Amino acid sequence: MSDSIDTAAVAAPVPTGQSGTVVRSTVMRRLLRNPLGIASLVILGSIALLAIFAPVLAPFEENFANITKTLAPADSVNILGTDSAGRDTWSRLLFGAQLTLLSALLCAGVAIAIGLPAGLIAGYYAGKFEAVSNWVVSILMSLPGLIVLLTIRAAFGPSVWISMIAFGVLISPSYFRLTRTAVQSVRNELYVDAARVSGLSDLSIIARHIFSVVRAPIIIQTAAIAGVAIAIQSGLEFLGLGDPTKATWGVMLSEGFKNVYMTPTLLLWPALAMALTIGGLVLLGNAIRDALEDGEKIKHRKKKTVPAESTTADPAKAGQSRKSVAAVEVGTEHHLIKVTNLGVGYPQADGSVKKVVDDVSFHVDRGEILGIVGESGSGKSQTAFSILGLLPDNARIVGGSIQFDGNYTVAPGDDRVSQERLSKLRGKRISYIPQEPMSNLDPAFTIGYQLVTPMVRVLGISKAEARKRALKLLTDVGIVNPERTFEAYPHEVSGGMAQRVLIAGAISCEPDLVIADEPTTALDVTVQADVLDLLRELQQRLNIGVILVTHNFGVVADLCDRVAVMQNGRLVEEGTVRDILRNPKEQYTQTLLGSMLEGKTPMTMLVSRPGSAAQKEPVA
Amino acid sequence: MSVSLDSSQKSPLLAVENLVVEYPSKRFRAKPFRALTDINITIGQGETLGLVGESGSGKTTLGRAVLGLAPVTAGKVIFEGNDISNASRKERRTLSRDLQVVFQDPYTSLNPALEIGDILAEPLGVQGMEPTAAKKRVQELLDQVGLPSDAIHRLPREFSGGQRQRVAIARALALSPKLIVCDEPVSALDLSTQARVLDLFLQIQKDTGVSYLFVSHDLDVVRHISHRVAVMYHGEIVEQGPAEIVTRDPEHPYTQRLLLASPVPDPDRQEQRRADRHRLLANQRNQIEQAGAVA
C-alpha cells in the first residue's frame, strides 16, 4: 500500500469527541501563532481602524486649506506638517486611507462577483458555457489594462469608483481561472457523485461540496488583488489622472512628488502608508496559505533525540561505535542481506519518535524468495525502503543494522541509511520493482530511453550496446514486439506491459537482490498470474534473492520460499511457506489466513458470529 | 392467471435490457467510444448479483448507468417496472430513496470537509426529514454499521479505510433503499477489514432484505457474496448464472482463465492450479489456431 494510506491508517486513533468544526478555528489559531500573520493582521487592523474613525481622529477636513501655512514642517497643530495648499497631511492621510481601502475592496468585490460564479458554473458544467467564458476571459486578459483605464477616465471623468470597477472587471479572469481549476479538480470526486445519487440539486452540490474547495484560494487571492488594486489606483493618481478634489494616497504622492525638493516628507507619508498596507496584504496572504497547508511543522532537532524507550540504540554509544564498526560482522558473510533488530521511526511534533518498524530481523540468501506479508500500516514497505535507502528525509533509523553481502548499509548506531554506501549498490546490485507501474515510468520519455540510460550509467557500456541489451531484456520479459515497445511512450502500453518493462529495468544491471513492493497489486488477476510466472522464471534463471512485499497470501503461496508476517511494525512470525500457511502459530497470522475467502462457504459470516456483524472495527 | 402474470412482471426489482452506453469522442466527428454492448441483467428482491471482470471491462460503467451517472445510448434500465434510463433530476431525487451506492475508494467518496453526521444527514435532508428526526436516524445508522456514536462530530480523515467504508455504507442505508450498487466496495481494504465489511454487507441484507449489484474484480469476493454472477469482458456479459456454477465450473474461456489465475494460499495446491492454468492456456491457444485453420 502506498505511504499516504499507511500514514492515514496509523493516524486513525484520535481523541474522541473532537469536533470537526474546529477546522476553521485551527486555521485562525495557526495564523495567530505565525509571527508574520500576527504582524500583518495588526498592521491591516490598525490601518482599517484609522480609516473607519478618520472623521473623528482627523483634526481638519480633508480639503481644509490654511494658505498662510503652506509646506509647514511638523508642529503641535499639524503633526505631520502641511502640503503646498496648506492642508493638514495627517488628516488627508486618514481620509485617504478610507478612500483607498474602500476602492480596493470595491475592485476585489467586482472581480469576485464576476469571476467566482462564472468559474463555478464553467468548472462544474463545462460544455458551452465554459467555452464561451474562456473566450471572454482570453479577450479580457489580452486587453492592455492601463490603456483601458485611461480610456475610461477620458470617457467618464476622474472617478476613483468607476476606474476601480473597470479594474475589477479587467482582473476578474484571475478569479475565474482559479475557481474553474479548483472546481474541475473535485467535479469528478466520488463524493460529488454520491451527492448526485442522493438527489441533491446542482445548486446544493455546489454550495455544500464544491464551494468549500475554492474558499481558501479565493481569500488568499483577494489579499493579493487588493494590494494590486491599491498600487494601480495610486499609480493612476500619481500620474495626475485621479480626482484632485478627493484625498487619496495616490493624489498625496503626486502632490509630494511636485514638492520633493522643498518638503521631502510629503512624499514619505503616503508612500509609507501604501507600503505598509500592500506589504501587510501580501504577508497576510502568505500566512493564510501557510496556515491552510496541513500538518504542523516538526522542529528539526539535533541528534540524540532518540527517546529513552528505544533500547536497541543507545545514542551515547552511537557516536563511538560509528567509526569503530567492523565492515563485516563475523559469521554473517554468507547471507545476501541480513536485517538485524531494525527499527525505523518518525520524529513527531511533540519530540517523541513514532516507530513504524520495531525490532525486525530477517535474512535472505541468493536464489531465495522471502515474502513479507502484512496489512497497511504494518511497516512492510518501510522495511523494504530502508533496505533500498529510500526512506523519506524525516525518517530515522532508531535501532539495528542492515548488511548487504556482508557490508553494512546501516551500521549499528547509524540514524540514517548511508546513501554513500547504498548509491554504489542501488540499481546495480539491489534493484526495485514498484507497485504502480504507470506512475513509475516517466511519461515524457520513451520506454527505450528509460531502460538504456541506467545501463549506460551503471554498467558503463555504450548506447548501442545498451540498446541491444534492452531489446533482449524486453524479449526476456515476454514482450512480443520488443522494437515497438522500445520506441513507445509509457501511455501507449497497458499496465501489465508497463510492469514487464519495469521488471526488465530491475534486472537490467544484473542485480543480486530484487525488492518487489506489491508488484502485482495494481494488475488484473489474469495479468497478475502472467507477471508471477515471469518473476518465478527470471528468479530461477538468474539465481537472485528476492524480497516480495505483499498482502496477498495467494501470491505468497505462488512464489515464496519463506514468509515473514508483520503487524504494527513488528515481525510476528517467520518460517517456511508451508509452515506459515498451513500451521500458523501466531493468533494474528491465523486471523489473516482466516480472512481469506478461498474455501469458505459462500454467504456465511467470515469473522463475526451471525447477528453481530456490526461489531466494532478495532482501532488500528 | 392474471395474478401470476402480474407478480412475474413485478418480480425483478431491477431489469436492464439491451443496454448500450457510448461516450462521445473528444475528437471531431470520431466514432464514439462504446463502453457497454447489449447488456441484459435482472436483480430480484433481496438478491445479490455479482458482476466480475477486469479493469476496463465496463463493470463500473454498468453500475453507473443504473445510477444515472453514465449516459444510456440505447436500451432500458427498468426499476420496479419504471424505465429510469433517462430519469430527470426530480425523478432521480425520488428514486434515491430506493437506489443507493457504495463506491470503491473510501478516501474520496466522503467529503473531507464535512463531519460524519453531516455526511449521513445529507440524503435525509434532501428527502425533507426534520433535523431532530435525521439526527436520531444517523445514530441508528452508526449503530447498524458498528461505528461509535461519537463519530457524528468527527471528520473522515480521523477514520481508517475500513471505518470510512462503514460510513459510506451507512450513507447508502440512510433512506432504507431497495437496491444498493456496490462498486468495488472492498478492494481498497485490507484482508481482515475486507472480511468484516463483507460480513456487514451480508448481515444488512439478512436484516433489511436489500438487493445488491455487487461489482468486483475478485472472483473469490463475488463468489462469497452473490446469489448469481455475471462475468463481463470487453463491455459485454459473456457468462451469467448461479454463483456456485459460474465461479467453480465456468463455461466461457475467459471465466475459466479468470478462475485459474487467482492464486490459492497453499503452495502445493497453487502449483497444481498453475499447471492447470498453463494447460488451459495451451488448450485455448490450440482451439483458436484450429478455428483459424478451419476458417
PDB file of N, CA, C and O in Angstrom, chain A residues 279-337:
ATOM      1  N   GLY A 279       2.224  45.622   1.740  1.00  0.00           N
ATOM      2  CA  GLY A 279       3.061  44.605   2.374  1.00  0.00           C
ATOM      3  C   GLY A 279       2.252  43.751   3.326  1.00  0.00           C
ATOM      4  O   GLY A 279       2.379  42.530   3.354  1.00  0.00           O
ATOM      5  N   GLY A 280       1.390  44.409   4.111  1.00  0.00           N
ATOM      6  CA  GLY A 280       0.545  43.674   5.057  1.00  0.00           C
ATOM      7  C   GLY A 280      -0.351  42.693   4.345  1.00  0.00           C
ATOM      8  O   GLY A 280      -0.515  41.547   4.783  1.00  0.00           O
ATOM      9  N   LEU A 281      -0.921  43.115   3.213  1.00  0.00           N
ATOM     10  CA  LEU A 281      -1.813  42.224   2.466  1.00  0.00           C
ATOM     11  C   LEU A 281      -1.070  41.010   1.925  1.00  0.00           C
ATOM     12  O   LEU A 281      -1.542  39.875   2.012  1.00  0.00           O
ATOM     13  N   VAL A 282       0.118  41.269   1.389  1.00  0.00           N
ATOM     14  CA  VAL A 282       0.903  40.151   0.840  1.00  0.00           C
ATOM     15  C   VAL A 282       1.265  39.165   1.946  1.00  0.00           C
ATOM     16  O   VAL A 282       1.104  37.945   1.802  1.00  0.00           O
ATOM     17  N   LEU A 283       1.733  39.725   3.089  1.00  0.00           N
ATOM     18  CA  LEU A 283       2.107  38.847   4.202  1.00  0.00           C
ATOM     19  C   LEU A 283       0.898  38.060   4.705  1.00  0.00           C
ATOM     20  O   LEU A 283       1.002  36.882   5.034  1.00  0.00           O
ATOM     21  N   LEU A 284      -0.249  38.715   4.760  1.00  0.00           N
ATOM     22  CA  LEU A 284      -1.453  38.042   5.236  1.00  0.00           C
ATOM     23  C   LEU A 284      -1.792  36.867   4.319  1.00  0.00           C
ATOM     24  O   LEU A 284      -2.097  35.767   4.787  1.00  0.00           O
ATOM     25  N   GLY A 285      -1.712  37.117   3.012  1.00  0.00           N
ATOM     26  CA  GLY A 285      -1.988  36.044   2.059  1.00  0.00           C
ATOM     27  C   GLY A 285      -1.044  34.870   2.284  1.00  0.00           C
ATOM     28  O   GLY A 285      -1.482  33.722   2.360  1.00  0.00           O
ATOM     29  N   ASN A 286       0.242  35.165   2.444  1.00  0.00           N
ATOM     30  CA  ASN A 286       1.215  34.089   2.692  1.00  0.00           C
ATOM     31  C   ASN A 286       0.905  33.342   3.971  1.00  0.00           C
ATOM     32  O   ASN A 286       0.986  32.122   4.028  1.00  0.00           O
ATOM     33  N   ALA A 287       0.558  34.118   5.026  1.00  0.00           N
ATOM     34  CA  ALA A 287       0.315  33.486   6.317  1.00  0.00           C
ATOM     35  C   ALA A 287      -0.915  32.584   6.247  1.00  0.00           C
ATOM     36  O   ALA A 287      -0.914  31.485   6.813  1.00  0.00           O
ATOM     37  N   ILE A 288      -1.951  33.036   5.535  1.00  0.00           N
ATOM     38  CA  ILE A 288      -3.144  32.172   5.416  1.00  0.00           C
ATOM     39  C   ILE A 288      -2.785  30.904   4.667  1.00  0.00           C
ATOM     40  O   ILE A 288      -3.180  29.809   5.045  1.00  0.00           O
ATOM     41  N   ARG A 289      -1.994  31.058   3.601  1.00  0.00           N
ATOM     42  CA  ARG A 289      -1.603  29.875   2.846  1.00  0.00           C
ATOM     43  C   ARG A 289      -0.837  28.890   3.731  1.00  0.00           C
ATOM     44  O   ARG A 289      -1.111  27.699   3.737  1.00  0.00           O
ATOM     45  N   ASP A 290       0.105  29.442   4.514  1.00  0.00           N
ATOM     46  CA  ASP A 290       0.866  28.566   5.407  1.00  0.00           C
ATOM     47  C   ASP A 290      -0.058  27.881   6.404  1.00  0.00           C
ATOM     48  O   ASP A 290       0.108  26.705   6.721  1.00  0.00           O
ATOM     49  N   ALA A 291      -1.030  28.635   6.918  1.00  0.00           N
ATOM     50  CA  ALA A 291      -1.915  28.069   7.930  1.00  0.00           C
ATOM     51  C   ALA A 291      -2.784  26.970   7.346  1.00  0.00           C
ATOM     52  O   ALA A 291      -3.134  26.012   8.021  1.00  0.00           O
ATOM     53  N   LEU A 292      -3.135  27.121   6.072  1.00  0.00           N
ATOM     54  CA  LEU A 292      -4.007  26.123   5.449  1.00  0.00           C
ATOM     55  C   LEU A 292      -3.248  24.869   5.068  1.00  0.00           C
ATOM     56  O   LEU A 292      -3.812  23.797   4.978  1.00  0.00           O
ATOM     57  N   GLU A 293      -1.957  25.040   4.824  1.00  0.00           N
ATOM     58  CA  GLU A 293      -1.177  23.858   4.473  1.00  0.00           C
ATOM     59  C   GLU A 293      -1.121  22.959   5.683  1.00  0.00           C
ATOM     60  O   GLU A 293      -0.594  23.312   6.724  1.00  0.00           O
ATOM     61  N   ASP A 294      -1.661  21.774   5.506  1.00  0.00           N
ATOM     62  CA  ASP A 294      -1.922  20.914   6.650  1.00  0.00           C
ATOM     63  C   ASP A 294      -0.646  20.500   7.361  1.00  0.00           C
ATOM     64  O   ASP A 294       0.425  20.541   6.811  1.00  0.00           O
ATOM     65  N   GLY A 295      -0.831  20.094   8.585  1.00  0.00           N
ATOM     66  CA  GLY A 295       0.268  19.477   9.304  1.00  0.00           C
ATOM     67  C   GLY A 295       1.153  20.487   9.996  1.00  0.00           C
ATOM     68  O   GLY A 295       1.531  21.503   9.445  1.00  0.00           O
ATOM     69  N   GLU A 296       1.433  20.210  11.229  1.00  0.00           N
ATOM     70  CA  GLU A 296       2.301  21.111  11.961  1.00  0.00           C
ATOM     71  C   GLU A 296       3.736  20.814  11.600  1.00  0.00           C
ATOM     72  O   GLU A 296       4.099  19.677  11.335  1.00  0.00           O
ATOM     73  N   LYS A 297       4.531  21.841  11.607  1.00  0.00           N
ATOM     74  CA  LYS A 297       5.933  21.648  11.260  1.00  0.00           C
ATOM     75  C   LYS A 297       6.640  20.946  12.413  1.00  0.00           C
ATOM     76  O   LYS A 297       6.442  21.264  13.573  1.00  0.00           O
ATOM     77  N   ILE A 298       7.431  19.978  12.027  1.00  0.00           N
ATOM     78  CA  ILE A 298       8.200  19.286  13.049  1.00  0.00           C
ATOM     79  C   ILE A 298       9.546  19.978  13.159  1.00  0.00           C
ATOM     80  O   ILE A 298      10.254  20.130  12.175  1.00  0.00           O
ATOM     81  N   LYS A 299       9.845  20.381  14.352  1.00  0.00           N
ATOM     82  CA  LYS A 299      11.113  21.083  14.523  1.00  0.00           C
ATOM     83  C   LYS A 299      12.259  20.106  14.323  1.00  0.00           C
ATOM     84  O   LYS A 299      12.252  19.007  14.840  1.00  0.00           O
ATOM     85  N   HIS A 300      13.208  20.554  13.554  1.00  0.00           N
ATOM     86  CA  HIS A 300      14.366  19.690  13.340  1.00  0.00           C
ATOM     87  C   HIS A 300      15.296  19.826  14.524  1.00  0.00           C
ATOM     88  O   HIS A 300      15.800  20.889  14.817  1.00  0.00           O
ATOM     89  N   ARG A 301      15.452  18.719  15.195  1.00  0.00           N
ATOM     90  CA  ARG A 301      16.324  18.755  16.347  1.00  0.00           C
ATOM     91  C   ARG A 301      17.675  18.183  15.972  1.00  0.00           C
ATOM     92  O   ARG A 301      17.816  17.461  15.008  1.00  0.00           O
ATOM     93  N   LYS A 302      18.620  18.475  16.834  1.00  0.00           N
ATOM     94  CA  LYS A 302      19.924  17.878  16.609  1.00  0.00           C
ATOM     95  C   LYS A 302      19.859  16.411  17.002  1.00  0.00           C
ATOM     96  O   LYS A 302      18.842  15.912  17.441  1.00  0.00           O
ATOM     97  N   LYS A 303      20.939  15.750  16.891  1.00  0.00           N
ATOM     98  CA  LYS A 303      20.982  14.329  17.219  1.00  0.00           C
ATOM     99  C   LYS A 303      20.636  14.097  18.682  1.00  0.00           C
ATOM    100  O   LYS A 303      20.479  15.019  19.453  1.00  0.00           O
ATOM    101  N   LYS A 304      20.570  12.853  19.045  1.00  0.00           N
ATOM    102  CA  LYS A 304      20.232  12.438  20.401  1.00  0.00           C
ATOM    103  C   LYS A 304      18.776  12.728  20.718  1.00  0.00           C
ATOM    104  O   LYS A 304      18.417  12.950  21.855  1.00  0.00           O
ATOM    105  N   THR A 305      17.927  12.718  19.725  1.00  0.00           N
ATOM    106  CA  THR A 305      16.505  12.813  20.007  1.00  0.00           C
ATOM    107  C   THR A 305      15.901  11.431  20.162  1.00  0.00           C
ATOM    108  O   THR A 305      14.737  11.304  20.474  1.00  0.00           O
ATOM    109  N   VAL A 306      16.731  10.412  19.921  1.00  0.00           N
ATOM    110  CA  VAL A 306      16.214   9.059  20.064  1.00  0.00           C
ATOM    111  C   VAL A 306      15.754   8.901  21.505  1.00  0.00           C
ATOM    112  O   VAL A 306      16.514   9.123  22.438  1.00  0.00           O
ATOM    113  N   PRO A 307      14.483   8.562  21.717  1.00  0.00           N
ATOM    114  CA  PRO A 307      13.951   8.569  23.074  1.00  0.00           C
ATOM    115  C   PRO A 307      14.502   7.436  23.897  1.00  0.00           C
ATOM    116  O   PRO A 307      15.032   6.458  23.372  1.00  0.00           O
ATOM    117  N   ALA A 308      14.336   7.577  25.193  1.00  0.00           N
ATOM    118  CA  ALA A 308      14.876   6.590  26.113  1.00  0.00           C
ATOM    119  C   ALA A 308      14.228   5.228  25.902  1.00  0.00           C
ATOM    120  O   ALA A 308      14.835   4.206  26.156  1.00  0.00           O
ATOM    121  N   GLU A 309      12.986   5.230  25.393  1.00  0.00           N
ATOM    122  CA  GLU A 309      12.281   3.960  25.241  1.00  0.00           C
ATOM    123  C   GLU A 309      12.981   3.024  24.266  1.00  0.00           C
ATOM    124  O   GLU A 309      12.837   1.822  24.342  1.00  0.00           O
ATOM    125  N   SER A 310      13.725   3.616  23.328  1.00  0.00           N
ATOM    126  CA  SER A 310      14.409   2.762  22.374  1.00  0.00           C
ATOM    127  C   SER A 310      15.600   2.134  23.047  1.00  0.00           C
ATOM    128  O   SER A 310      16.556   2.806  23.418  1.00  0.00           O
ATOM    129  N   THR A 311      15.520   0.841  23.245  1.00  0.00           N
ATOM    130  CA  THR A 311      16.582   0.164  23.974  1.00  0.00           C
ATOM    131  C   THR A 311      17.654  -0.333  23.032  1.00  0.00           C
ATOM    132  O   THR A 311      18.756  -0.611  23.441  1.00  0.00           O
ATOM    133  N   THR A 312      17.312  -0.431  21.751  1.00  0.00           N
ATOM    134  CA  THR A 312      18.249  -1.045  20.822  1.00  0.00           C
ATOM    135  C   THR A 312      19.355  -0.082  20.427  1.00  0.00           C
ATOM    136  O   THR A 312      20.439  -0.502  20.089  1.00  0.00           O
ATOM    137  N   ALA A 313      19.081   1.201  20.464  1.00  0.00           N
ATOM    138  CA  ALA A 313      20.114   2.154  20.078  1.00  0.00           C
ATOM    139  C   ALA A 313      20.407   3.086  21.239  1.00  0.00           C
ATOM    140  O   ALA A 313      19.530   3.795  21.700  1.00  0.00           O
ATOM    141  N   ASP A 314      21.593   3.048  21.707  1.00  0.00           N
ATOM    142  CA  ASP A 314      21.981   3.959  22.770  1.00  0.00           C
ATOM    143  C   ASP A 314      22.690   5.137  22.129  1.00  0.00           C
ATOM    144  O   ASP A 314      23.781   4.992  21.591  1.00  0.00           O
ATOM    145  N   PRO A 315      22.074   6.310  22.165  1.00  0.00           N
ATOM    146  CA  PRO A 315      22.648   7.442  21.438  1.00  0.00           C
ATOM    147  C   PRO A 315      24.047   7.800  21.934  1.00  0.00           C
ATOM    148  O   PRO A 315      24.873   8.280  21.172  1.00  0.00           O
ATOM    149  N   ALA A 316      24.297   7.566  23.216  1.00  0.00           N
ATOM    150  CA  ALA A 316      25.615   7.913  23.729  1.00  0.00           C
ATOM    151  C   ALA A 316      26.687   7.054  23.076  1.00  0.00           C
ATOM    152  O   ALA A 316      27.760   7.517  22.733  1.00  0.00           O
ATOM    153  N   LYS A 317      26.330   5.773  22.909  1.00  0.00           N
ATOM    154  CA  LYS A 317      27.309   4.870  22.319  1.00  0.00           C
ATOM    155  C   LYS A 317      27.408   5.064  20.808  1.00  0.00           C
ATOM    156  O   LYS A 317      28.418   4.729  20.208  1.00  0.00           O
ATOM    157  N   ALA A 318      26.317   5.587  20.243  1.00  0.00           N
ATOM    158  CA  ALA A 318      26.235   5.637  18.790  1.00  0.00           C
ATOM    159  C   ALA A 318      27.426   6.349  18.177  1.00  0.00           C
ATOM    160  O   ALA A 318      27.998   5.893  17.208  1.00  0.00           O
ATOM    161  N   GLY A 319      27.782   7.467  18.779  1.00  0.00           N
ATOM    162  CA  GLY A 319      28.873   8.255  18.233  1.00  0.00           C
ATOM    163  C   GLY A 319      30.173   7.477  18.180  1.00  0.00           C
ATOM    164  O   GLY A 319      30.900   7.531  17.195  1.00  0.00           O
ATOM    165  N   GLN A 320      30.437   6.710  19.257  1.00  0.00           N
ATOM    166  CA  GLN A 320      31.696   5.974  19.292  1.00  0.00           C
ATOM    167  C   GLN A 320      31.693   4.826  18.295  1.00  0.00           C
ATOM    168  O   GLN A 320      32.633   4.622  17.560  1.00  0.00           O
ATOM    169  N   SER A 321      30.562   4.083  18.314  1.00  0.00           N
ATOM    170  CA  SER A 321      30.560   2.849  17.536  1.00  0.00           C
ATOM    171  C   SER A 321      30.615   3.140  16.044  1.00  0.00           C
ATOM    172  O   SER A 321      30.997   2.286  15.275  1.00  0.00           O
ATOM    173  N   ARG A 322      30.196   4.361  15.652  1.00  0.00           N
ATOM    174  CA  ARG A 322      30.092   4.626  14.224  1.00  0.00           C
ATOM    175  C   ARG A 322      31.413   4.397  13.508  1.00  0.00           C
ATOM    176  O   ARG A 322      31.460   3.798  12.450  1.00  0.00           O
ATOM    177  N   LYS A 323      32.483   4.872  14.124  1.00  0.00           N
ATOM    178  CA  LYS A 323      33.758   4.758  13.411  1.00  0.00           C
ATOM    179  C   LYS A 323      34.403   3.407  13.596  1.00  0.00           C
ATOM    180  O   LYS A 323      35.054   2.889  12.712  1.00  0.00           O
ATOM    181  N   SER A 324      34.195   2.844  14.795  1.00  0.00           N
ATOM    182  CA  SER A 324      34.927   1.629  15.100  1.00  0.00           C
ATOM    183  C   SER A 324      34.232   0.377  14.569  1.00  0.00           C
ATOM    184  O   SER A 324      34.692  -0.716  14.794  1.00  0.00           O
ATOM    185  N   VAL A 325      33.077   0.588  13.873  1.00  0.00           N
ATOM    186  CA  VAL A 325      32.327  -0.576  13.418  1.00  0.00           C
ATOM    187  C   VAL A 325      33.115  -1.360  12.372  1.00  0.00           C
ATOM    188  O   VAL A 325      33.725  -0.794  11.471  1.00  0.00           O
ATOM    189  N   ALA A 326      33.101  -2.674  12.543  1.00  0.00           N
ATOM    190  CA  ALA A 326      33.803  -3.513  11.580  1.00  0.00           C
ATOM    191  C   ALA A 326      32.997  -3.605  10.302  1.00  0.00           C
ATOM    192  O   ALA A 326      31.791  -3.507  10.317  1.00  0.00           O
ATOM    193  N   ALA A 327      33.686  -3.787   9.188  1.00  0.00           N
ATOM    194  CA  ALA A 327      32.993  -3.858   7.908  1.00  0.00           C
ATOM    195  C   ALA A 327      32.108  -5.088   7.841  1.00  0.00           C
ATOM    196  O   ALA A 327      31.051  -5.081   7.226  1.00  0.00           O
ATOM    197  N   VAL A 328      32.534  -6.138   8.457  1.00  0.00           N
ATOM    198  CA  VAL A 328      31.798  -7.382   8.383  1.00  0.00           C
ATOM    199  C   VAL A 328      31.601  -7.923   9.790  1.00  0.00           C
ATOM    200  O   VAL A 328      32.530  -7.930  10.594  1.00  0.00           O
ATOM    201  N   GLU A 329      30.376  -8.347  10.071  1.00  0.00           N
ATOM    202  CA  GLU A 329      30.121  -8.996  11.332  1.00  0.00           C
ATOM    203  C   GLU A 329      30.444 -10.466  11.156  1.00  0.00           C
ATOM    204  O   GLU A 329      30.016 -11.078  10.177  1.00  0.00           O
ATOM    205  N   VAL A 330      31.170 -11.023  12.100  1.00  0.00           N
ATOM    206  CA  VAL A 330      31.650 -12.388  11.919  1.00  0.00           C
ATOM    207  C   VAL A 330      30.477 -13.359  11.790  1.00  0.00           C
ATOM    208  O   VAL A 330      29.498 -13.274  12.521  1.00  0.00           O
ATOM    209  N   GLY A 331      30.566 -14.252  10.852  1.00  0.00           N
ATOM    210  CA  GLY A 331      29.579 -15.310  10.737  1.00  0.00           C
ATOM    211  C   GLY A 331      28.355 -14.953   9.932  1.00  0.00           C
ATOM    212  O   GLY A 331      27.413 -15.728   9.861  1.00  0.00           O
ATOM    213  N   THR A 332      28.291 -13.760   9.323  1.00  0.00           N
ATOM    214  CA  THR A 332      27.101 -13.385   8.574  1.00  0.00           C
ATOM    215  C   THR A 332      27.387 -13.218   7.099  1.00  0.00           C
ATOM    216  O   THR A 332      26.518 -12.848   6.335  1.00  0.00           O
ATOM    217  N   GLU A 333      28.619 -13.489   6.713  1.00  0.00           N
ATOM    218  CA  GLU A 333      29.037 -13.172   5.350  1.00  0.00           C
ATOM    219  C   GLU A 333      28.221 -13.894   4.290  1.00  0.00           C
ATOM    220  O   GLU A 333      28.040 -13.407   3.194  1.00  0.00           O
ATOM    221  N   HIS A 334      27.692 -15.088   4.657  1.00  0.00           N
ATOM    222  CA  HIS A 334      27.057 -15.889   3.620  1.00  0.00           C
ATOM    223  C   HIS A 334      25.639 -15.435   3.294  1.00  0.00           C
ATOM    224  O   HIS A 334      25.080 -15.873   2.316  1.00  0.00           O
ATOM    225  N   HIS A 335      25.051 -14.573   4.140  1.00  0.00           N
ATOM    226  CA  HIS A 335      23.709 -14.090   3.799  1.00  0.00           C
ATOM    227  C   HIS A 335      23.827 -12.938   2.812  1.00  0.00           C
ATOM    228  O   HIS A 335      24.677 -12.067   2.958  1.00  0.00           O
ATOM    229  N   LEU A 336      22.933 -12.946   1.831  1.00  0.00           N
ATOM    230  CA  LEU A 336      22.950 -11.860   0.855  1.00  0.00           C
ATOM    231  C   LEU A 336      22.543 -10.560   1.536  1.00  0.00           C
ATOM    232  O   LEU A 336      23.209  -9.536   1.418  1.00  0.00           O
ATOM    233  N   ILE A 337      21.421 -10.621   2.252  1.00  0.00           N
ATOM    234  CA  ILE A 337      21.035  -9.452   3.031  1.00  0.00           C
ATOM    235  C   ILE A 337      20.628  -9.918   4.405  1.00  0.00           C
ATOM    236  O   ILE A 337      19.983 -10.951   4.565  1.00  0.00           O
TER     237      ILE A 337
END
